[in-house]
Amino acid sequence: MLSIRELSAWYGAVEALHGISLEVAEGERVALVGSNRAGKTTTLRAISGLVGRRAAELTYRGADLQHTNPYAIPALGIAHVPEGRQIFTGMSVIDNLLVGAYTHKQPVQRRERLDLVFSLFPRLAERRQQAGDTLSGGEQQMLAIGRALMASPSLLLLDEPSQGLAPRIVDEMYEALQRVAQTGVTILLVEQNVSLALDFASRAYVIENGRISLHGSSEELVNDERIRASYLGI
Amino acid sequence: MAVLQALVNGTLVGGVYALITVGLTLIFGVLEIVNFAQGEFLMVGMYVAYFSYVALHLDPMLSAVLAFGVLFGIGAVLERWLVRRVLHGPEISQIFLTVGISIALQNAALAFFGSDFHSVHVPYQTASLSLGPIPISVPYLLAFAWGAAINLLLYVFLVRTDFGRAMRAVAVNAVAATLSGINVSRVRMIAFAIGAGLAGLAGAVILPYAYVYPTIGLQYVVIMFTIAVLGGLGNVNGAVIGSLIVGITQALSALFLPSALQNLVVFALFVAVLMIKPSGLLGRSHAH
Amino acid sequence: MRHFTKLVAGVLALAMTFAGLAVPLAASAETTVTVGAVFPLTGSLAAFGKTSVQGLQLAAKEINDRGGIAALGGAKINLVVRDSTSDPADAANATARLIDDVHPIAVVGAYASSLSLTSSSVCERRGIPFLTMSFTDDLTNRGYKNTFQVVPKASVIGSKQLNYAVDIAKAAGDPLKNIAIVYENTAYGTSQAKGLQAEAEALHVHVALFEAYPHGLTDATPLVQKINASNAQVLFPISYFTDAVLMIRALAQSHSKVQIVGGAAGFVIPDFVQTLGSLTENIMSIDTSAYDQYGSFEKAYLAAYHTFAPHEAYENAVSLFAIAAALQKSRASTPAALRDALASLDVKGGAFSGMPGSGVKFDANGLNTDAYPVMVQWRNHNLVTIWPASGHGVQAAVWNGKTVK
Amino acid sequence: MRIDTLWGRRALLAAGAIALLCVPLLHLSDYTMRIATMTCVYVVAAAGWTLIGGYANQITLGQATMFGIGAYVSTMLFVHFHLSPWIGGPLGAIAAALAAAAIGFLVFRLWGAYFALVTLALAEMVRILVEYAQPITGGPQGISVPFVRNSVWLLQFPEAKDYYEIAALLVILALALARGVQFSPLGYRLRAIRDDEVAAKLAGIDVFRTKMIAFMLGAVLSALAGTLYAQITGFVDPDSVLSITLSVQLALYAIIGGAQVWWGPLAGAALLVPLGQAMTGSGSAAGAGLAKIVYGLLLVAIVVIQPLGIAGFVKDIRFRRRKPAAPSQAVTP
């Protein structure tokens, strides 16, 4: 459903991705792993149009993302949970979620999405009137994911959901993500914690210095010597 | 008694100030630029009301809606063609772009409308109601009512509607807003247009007790800035509170101090507040 | 990008065009006498600059229609107008440029005192006569040889404003005891208010409120509250139009019945009655010219601009009439000769009838000693002269609703 | 042609300075010389703005305060104590530097728009106080500088053009200072603050002190310009030397010329002062209004196209700089 061929991306005049190719099929869970500054976040930002990019192919369900305005991409079914959560500070939890549902105007549908988010993250329901920036880090991450889910996405781009969170919270988060995936949402996950990522995803790409260096099923990669040495510390 | 009268007057004037200032605050909140042409938008609004009165005998309280529309259009065009280009540019461009627009508007008014003073004649112009022994000016009261209504409407718009929420979202985090499917450029354009429109509306509403000529904006612009910064630039509720503080301070200080020093007190208060809280009373702190 | 470069090019081209327009064609010198006019046509004083120029243009037309300056072979007045802007330094620049460009025999300007002060300095240094209807005392206190003030100076206007009011009140049987003076914080306001205050002290009138306010009010209610609290019998506001309007409306809203005696400027212009309508009824003001005595000038102005002629229009016209009279008398063809002719000028009646004293005669400092202020009053949307009672064509004053005989 | 050697550049600058001093040899009209003289005054005043506003990006909208202090202090000393402006001017400059220190102490922790607006408010406070202190300052009526006699010692000459050489010397002094600062360690520190204040602080720069030095130096320049202005016009009042309009104008000259380089104020004032004068020539309000619309539009066009002003255009030409072809649309927060 998401096809990427020869994707390059720039920050200003600096090229940060050098022609990567990547496929995500309907219903899959795919991880993109690599070290710091390897280009993982840039890949997601390039898909969402937040950085300058050029590609031989960059399509989602046949729609050409290169010729779509960044703000129109969510309406195609892609929801992006950015690195560092980026919740709307000063706005309440419920307002954050409602902004997430900006492209979905029907009240009934919104009600359903809200119920779904609150059932996935009951703690958000408790704090619905609280300002977003008064939440704990884990709650903020849940809010960011919940906000993305409000748009009823078919593809969820997740950028470092475990960053800066206590292990217990991370487990809780990934349980919730499992349930999200079970509802049929395709997931492209960027994660620095490689074992966590390979655990969750069925396939993974390894990115190094802006290029894809390896890809395969999670099982293959877990057993790959290079991966074990460089990323899993075994 | 005199104090009570001053409080009443100060509150009324404060309500009017809130109406005049809220547009500036909205523009700063969403686009993070200080619009130095806001006084000229007010001036154009006054001319719209004046010409509506001359040509159509429309009361400024009604032509205020028309003034809003005209300035909304002007604001949208200016944002689309000019302001947008400096939003990511250096601060200097942001400040002096709107200074340039204000010079051009002032002199356009001079060239096309002439330098004469204009005002309107409405029956309630010098009327006043009596609240016990305290007279309350009707034109101020009407302007105050408009101010209250607009601030309430704006509040409802920002809090209860999707587009208003989107506007707040853009103000806080434009990237996350884009990722939520919000057309950030369009939201900014409309925020600028609404901000300009509100200045136009305010201009119309104050016309019954004031007058218009090309450089009238200069008389209001400093007080606008003071209030907007005092309340916290970008914070709409802050603008209301700042307006009331300035209105009441002016009225009360007039009781004890020479009128010539009236604005000195306001400025001193303004500087003092910023020394204690550099982002204004209700302003959010910026990581700049 | 390219289309913006074009925009800049266009803007520059336009600017150059204006710059080009500004350079006048060399005047054919034989049959014309060039007189310069420097007035604020832009900025906050633009409205008054405009009416001043209108008055001058009508005066020039009147002189030319009557065959020009007969003594100079029917030479026509060629009036060259320049924008002083509302800034004193620019007024000086504009004057210097005017002198360089067209070599006028005299300059008339610049309405506001601050502009006239710098403009007259330039004229003094170049030896060009400068005629003005600005009020400030400074203009003729500096020992300049080339500055001529056709109107009484501010301190005199201020003292007469009170003096006449005291006389009128006495005649009405309601002696003046307690007054309020509010004045704008400008050169005009402060110098006139000082004259008023000094006169009040001399006449033992109690000043219950002596208050300066910043010019360009956005709200007059605090000021009006002070006025009301002072319980003054009479209010003497010294204000330009904009503040006068706010103040009078706010006074009406507070049900104030105080008798207003304005300090000229904003109180005696067409905009005042057009804006305030019947609120102007019985408001008095000191003034430097008598509207009901303008004669043919008044009719010509009304026909051309559909309002009565404000005092600055007439008084600037008087400056030009004085120049014409001096030229006629002396056949002067140089600024220096004109200066001497002006210094010894003594004319009465005719076009000068609208000036109280109906004449122009300058003292050593260049002050018109014939002129004195008059009190005028709004009646039924018109200004009538009411004091001094001995003057020509003076009508009865109405003091606090009571007609004074 | 490019002159890249150190001595070559110095020779060029010296030639420029000499050319500036030799302008009177052209025998231009009195009016033209008057405008040339006024242009020099504004170059110096705008250079004062550039040191803080341009070099450090602390956009003050209150530079008129410094100009006004220079004009008032020297004029008051001259009128009340018959003190020559040659002494009154430096005293005014010291007073302005002290005022700058006080203002800087209050405002330097504010950022961006807040900084700009607070400097504007403080400038208005100064204007109100000067108007109120009538016995000393002459209040809103201002002070007329009496013409005593033609005298170098009293800095009094009959014509504005007679001030030209002094004004030109002051320009050379001011630009030498501005250039010196630009290429000095102080200049690097100011640039670091302009680019990123937080990073500058982390790099160990005493941000407050650096801004303060630039602000005070700038105040001295603007104040000296104010002194000269008062002598030339023979009249100071709050509206002309302490107004917001003047503050904005000084900043404009610097910005249009290029706020980040020492010669920006020169380029800006040399373009805008004569242009502004040319435009006021029209004899009708509509014409004058139309001319000033052009002025406003010119400003709009320049800040939109080239925020670095004339200096930016020159840089583009000299380096034939081409922007890298932008890839498809990107959103910046």
mmCIF file with all atom_site columns, C-alpha atoms in Angstrom, chain B residues 2 5-6 9 13 17 81 85 107 110 115-117 119-121 125-128 130 135 137 139-140 207-211 213 215 219-220 250-251 254-255 257-260 262-263, chain C residues 3-4 41-44 46-48 50 185 211-214 216-223 225-226 241-243 245-246 248-249 252-255 269 271 273-277 279:
data_model
loop_
_atom_site.group_PDB
_atom_site.id
_atom_site.type_symbol
_atom_site.label_atom_id
_atom_site.label_alt_id
_atom_site.label_comp_id
_atom_site.label_asym_id
_atom_site.label_entity_id
_atom_site.label_seq_id
_atom_site.pdbx_PDB_ins_code
_atom_site.Cartn_x
_atom_site.Cartn_y
_atom_site.Cartn_z
_atom_site.occupancy
_atom_site.B_iso_or_equiv
_atom_site.pdbx_formal_charge
_atom_site.auth_seq_id
_atom_site.auth_comp_id
_atom_site.auth_asym_id
_atom_site.auth_atom_id
_atom_site.pdbx_PDB_model_num
ATOM 1  C CA . ALA B 1 2   ? -15.760 60.155 41.720  1.00 0.00 ? 2   ALA B CA 1
ATOM 2  C CA . GLN B 1 5   ? -17.670 57.089 38.197  1.00 0.00 ? 5   GLN B CA 1
ATOM 3  C CA . ALA B 1 6   ? -14.063 56.554 37.156  1.00 0.00 ? 6   ALA B CA 1
ATOM 4  C CA . ASN B 1 9   ? -15.944 54.905 32.748  1.00 0.00 ? 9   ASN B CA 1
ATOM 5  C CA . VAL B 1 13  ? -13.416 52.285 27.847  1.00 0.00 ? 13  VAL B CA 1
ATOM 6  C CA . TYR B 1 17  ? -10.050 48.793 24.072  1.00 0.00 ? 17  TYR B CA 1
ATOM 7  C CA . TRP B 1 81  ? 0.635   38.092 -1.064  1.00 0.00 ? 81  TRP B CA 1
ATOM 8  C CA . ARG B 1 85  ? 6.515   35.656 2.578   1.00 0.00 ? 85  ARG B CA 1
ATOM 9  C CA . ASN B 1 107 ? -1.156  57.798 2.518   1.00 0.00 ? 107 ASN B CA 1
ATOM 10 C CA . LEU B 1 110 ? -4.865  60.716 2.275   1.00 0.00 ? 110 LEU B CA 1
ATOM 11 C CA . SER B 1 115 ? -7.177  65.028 4.809   1.00 0.00 ? 115 SER B CA 1
ATOM 12 C CA . ASP B 1 116 ? -10.523 66.236 6.192   1.00 0.00 ? 116 ASP B CA 1
ATOM 13 C CA . PHE B 1 117 ? -11.985 65.048 9.465   1.00 0.00 ? 117 PHE B CA 1
ATOM 14 C CA . SER B 1 119 ? -17.725 61.896 11.625  1.00 0.00 ? 119 SER B CA 1
ATOM 15 C CA . VAL B 1 120 ? -21.334 60.737 11.626  1.00 0.00 ? 120 VAL B CA 1
ATOM 16 C CA . HIS B 1 121 ? -24.526 61.992 13.197  1.00 0.00 ? 121 HIS B CA 1
ATOM 17 C CA . GLN B 1 125 ? -24.329 60.217 19.931  1.00 0.00 ? 125 GLN B CA 1
ATOM 18 C CA . THR B 1 126 ? -24.469 62.308 23.075  1.00 0.00 ? 126 THR B CA 1
ATOM 19 C CA . ALA B 1 127 ? -27.115 60.359 24.941  1.00 0.00 ? 127 ALA B CA 1
ATOM 20 C CA . SER B 1 128 ? -26.413 58.858 28.319  1.00 0.00 ? 128 SER B CA 1
ATOM 21 C CA . SER B 1 130 ? -28.268 57.146 34.434  1.00 0.00 ? 130 SER B CA 1
ATOM 22 C CA . PRO B 1 135 ? -24.207 58.884 33.825  1.00 0.00 ? 135 PRO B CA 1
ATOM 23 C CA . SER B 1 137 ? -22.468 57.221 27.805  1.00 0.00 ? 137 SER B CA 1
ATOM 24 C CA . PRO B 1 139 ? -22.099 55.304 22.394  1.00 0.00 ? 139 PRO B CA 1
ATOM 25 C CA . TYR B 1 140 ? -19.512 53.900 24.791  1.00 0.00 ? 140 TYR B CA 1
ATOM 26 C CA . LEU B 1 207 ? -16.990 56.233 15.019  1.00 0.00 ? 207 LEU B CA 1
ATOM 27 C CA . PRO B 1 208 ? -20.138 57.585 16.742  1.00 0.00 ? 208 PRO B CA 1
ATOM 28 C CA . TYR B 1 209 ? -18.047 59.175 19.468  1.00 0.00 ? 209 TYR B CA 1
ATOM 29 C CA . ALA B 1 210 ? -14.847 59.702 17.497  1.00 0.00 ? 210 ALA B CA 1
ATOM 30 C CA . TYR B 1 211 ? -13.939 60.944 14.011  1.00 0.00 ? 211 TYR B CA 1
ATOM 31 C CA . TYR B 1 213 ? -8.881  61.129 9.170   1.00 0.00 ? 213 TYR B CA 1
ATOM 32 C CA . THR B 1 215 ? -3.506  59.366 10.485  1.00 0.00 ? 215 THR B CA 1
ATOM 33 C CA . GLN B 1 219 ? -3.537  57.633 18.112  1.00 0.00 ? 219 GLN B CA 1
ATOM 34 C CA . TYR B 1 220 ? -4.700  54.121 18.843  1.00 0.00 ? 220 TYR B CA 1
ATOM 35 C CA . GLN B 1 250 ? -6.348  55.665 32.893  1.00 0.00 ? 250 GLN B CA 1
ATOM 36 C CA . ALA B 1 251 ? -9.634  56.654 34.493  1.00 0.00 ? 251 ALA B CA 1
ATOM 37 C CA . ALA B 1 254 ? -6.846  60.967 36.003  1.00 0.00 ? 254 ALA B CA 1
ATOM 38 C CA . LEU B 1 255 ? -8.313  61.553 39.452  1.00 0.00 ? 255 LEU B CA 1
ATOM 39 C CA . LEU B 1 257 ? -2.505  62.896 38.402  1.00 0.00 ? 257 LEU B CA 1
ATOM 40 C CA . PRO B 1 258 ? -2.267  65.480 35.630  1.00 0.00 ? 258 PRO B CA 1
ATOM 41 C CA . SER B 1 259 ? -3.901  64.226 32.444  1.00 0.00 ? 259 SER B CA 1
ATOM 42 C CA . ALA B 1 260 ? -0.655  64.838 30.610  1.00 0.00 ? 260 ALA B CA 1
ATOM 43 C CA . GLN B 1 262 ? -1.995  59.610 32.140  1.00 0.00 ? 262 GLN B CA 1
ATOM 44 C CA . ASN B 1 263 ? -0.191  57.475 29.586  1.00 0.00 ? 263 ASN B CA 1
ATOM 45 C CA . HIS C 2 3   ? 8.098   39.415 -10.735 1.00 0.00 ? 3   HIS C CA 1
ATOM 46 C CA . PHE C 2 4   ? 9.109   41.037 -7.522  1.00 0.00 ? 4   PHE C CA 1
ATOM 47 C CA . LEU C 2 41  ? -0.188  68.553 3.098   1.00 0.00 ? 41  LEU C CA 1
ATOM 48 C CA . THR C 2 42  ? 0.639   65.193 4.651   1.00 0.00 ? 42  THR C CA 1
ATOM 49 C CA . GLY C 2 43  ? 0.771   63.949 8.214   1.00 0.00 ? 43  GLY C CA 1
ATOM 50 C CA . SER C 2 44  ? -1.506  64.826 11.085  1.00 0.00 ? 44  SER C CA 1
ATOM 51 C CA . ALA C 2 46  ? -2.717  67.931 6.586   1.00 0.00 ? 46  ALA C CA 1
ATOM 52 C CA . ALA C 2 47  ? -6.326  69.083 6.935   1.00 0.00 ? 47  ALA C CA 1
ATOM 53 C CA . PHE C 2 48  ? -5.260  72.579 8.003   1.00 0.00 ? 48  PHE C CA 1
ATOM 54 C CA . LYS C 2 50  ? -5.195  72.075 2.775   1.00 0.00 ? 50  LYS C CA 1
ATOM 55 C CA . ASN C 2 185 ? 0.062   69.649 25.432  1.00 0.00 ? 185 ASN C CA 1
ATOM 56 C CA . GLU C 2 211 ? -4.951  70.908 33.140  1.00 0.00 ? 211 GLU C CA 1
ATOM 57 C CA . ALA C 2 212 ? -2.783  69.902 30.203  1.00 0.00 ? 212 ALA C CA 1
ATOM 58 C CA . TYR C 2 213 ? -3.696  66.739 28.324  1.00 0.00 ? 213 TYR C CA 1
ATOM 59 C CA . PRO C 2 214 ? -1.833  64.827 25.613  1.00 0.00 ? 214 PRO C CA 1
ATOM 60 C CA . GLY C 2 216 ? -4.702  63.154 20.243  1.00 0.00 ? 216 GLY C CA 1
ATOM 61 C CA . LEU C 2 217 ? -7.011  61.819 22.934  1.00 0.00 ? 217 LEU C CA 1
ATOM 62 C CA . THR C 2 218 ? -8.694  58.501 22.367  1.00 0.00 ? 218 THR C CA 1
ATOM 63 C CA . ASP C 2 219 ? -11.055 59.042 25.244  1.00 0.00 ? 219 ASP C CA 1
ATOM 64 C CA . ALA C 2 220 ? -12.059 62.285 26.932  1.00 0.00 ? 220 ALA C CA 1
ATOM 65 C CA . THR C 2 221 ? -14.127 60.947 29.809  1.00 0.00 ? 221 THR C CA 1
ATOM 66 C CA . PRO C 2 222 ? -11.419 61.187 32.497  1.00 0.00 ? 222 PRO C CA 1
ATOM 67 C CA . LEU C 2 223 ? -10.790 64.786 31.499  1.00 0.00 ? 223 LEU C CA 1
ATOM 68 C CA . GLN C 2 225 ? -14.838 64.029 34.902  1.00 0.00 ? 225 GLN C CA 1
ATOM 69 C CA . LYS C 2 226 ? -12.205 66.442 36.173  1.00 0.00 ? 226 LYS C CA 1
ATOM 70 C CA . PHE C 2 241 ? -10.510 69.845 16.414  1.00 0.00 ? 241 PHE C CA 1
ATOM 71 C CA . THR C 2 242 ? -10.092 66.178 17.268  1.00 0.00 ? 242 THR C CA 1
ATOM 72 C CA . ASP C 2 243 ? -9.816  66.583 21.018  1.00 0.00 ? 243 ASP C CA 1
ATOM 73 C CA . VAL C 2 245 ? -14.940 66.889 19.494  1.00 0.00 ? 245 VAL C CA 1
ATOM 74 C CA . LEU C 2 246 ? -14.282 64.136 22.010  1.00 0.00 ? 246 LEU C CA 1
ATOM 75 C CA . ILE C 2 248 ? -17.716 68.259 23.842  1.00 0.00 ? 248 ILE C CA 1
ATOM 76 C CA . ARG C 2 249 ? -19.419 64.947 23.178  1.00 0.00 ? 249 ARG C CA 1
ATOM 77 C CA . ALA C 2 252 ? -22.886 66.395 26.637  1.00 0.00 ? 252 ALA C CA 1
ATOM 78 C CA . GLN C 2 253 ? -23.044 62.796 27.789  1.00 0.00 ? 253 GLN C CA 1
ATOM 79 C CA . SER C 2 254 ? -22.320 63.842 31.343  1.00 0.00 ? 254 SER C CA 1
ATOM 80 C CA . HIS C 2 255 ? -25.189 66.401 31.179  1.00 0.00 ? 255 HIS C CA 1
ATOM 81 C CA . ILE C 2 269 ? -13.527 75.525 11.654  1.00 0.00 ? 269 ILE C CA 1
ATOM 82 C CA . ASP C 2 271 ? -15.528 70.603 10.513  1.00 0.00 ? 271 ASP C CA 1
ATOM 83 C CA . VAL C 2 273 ? -20.070 72.398 13.210  1.00 0.00 ? 273 VAL C CA 1
ATOM 84 C CA . GLN C 2 274 ? -20.337 69.650 10.611  1.00 0.00 ? 274 GLN C CA 1
ATOM 85 C CA . THR C 2 275 ? -19.274 67.091 13.185  1.00 0.00 ? 275 THR C CA 1
ATOM 86 C CA . LEU C 2 276 ? -20.990 68.384 16.294  1.00 0.00 ? 276 LEU C CA 1
ATOM 87 C CA . GLY C 2 277 ? -24.114 69.949 14.743  1.00 0.00 ? 277 GLY C CA 1
ATOM 88 C CA . LEU C 2 279 ? -24.073 70.788 20.120  1.00 0.00 ? 279 LEU C CA 1
#
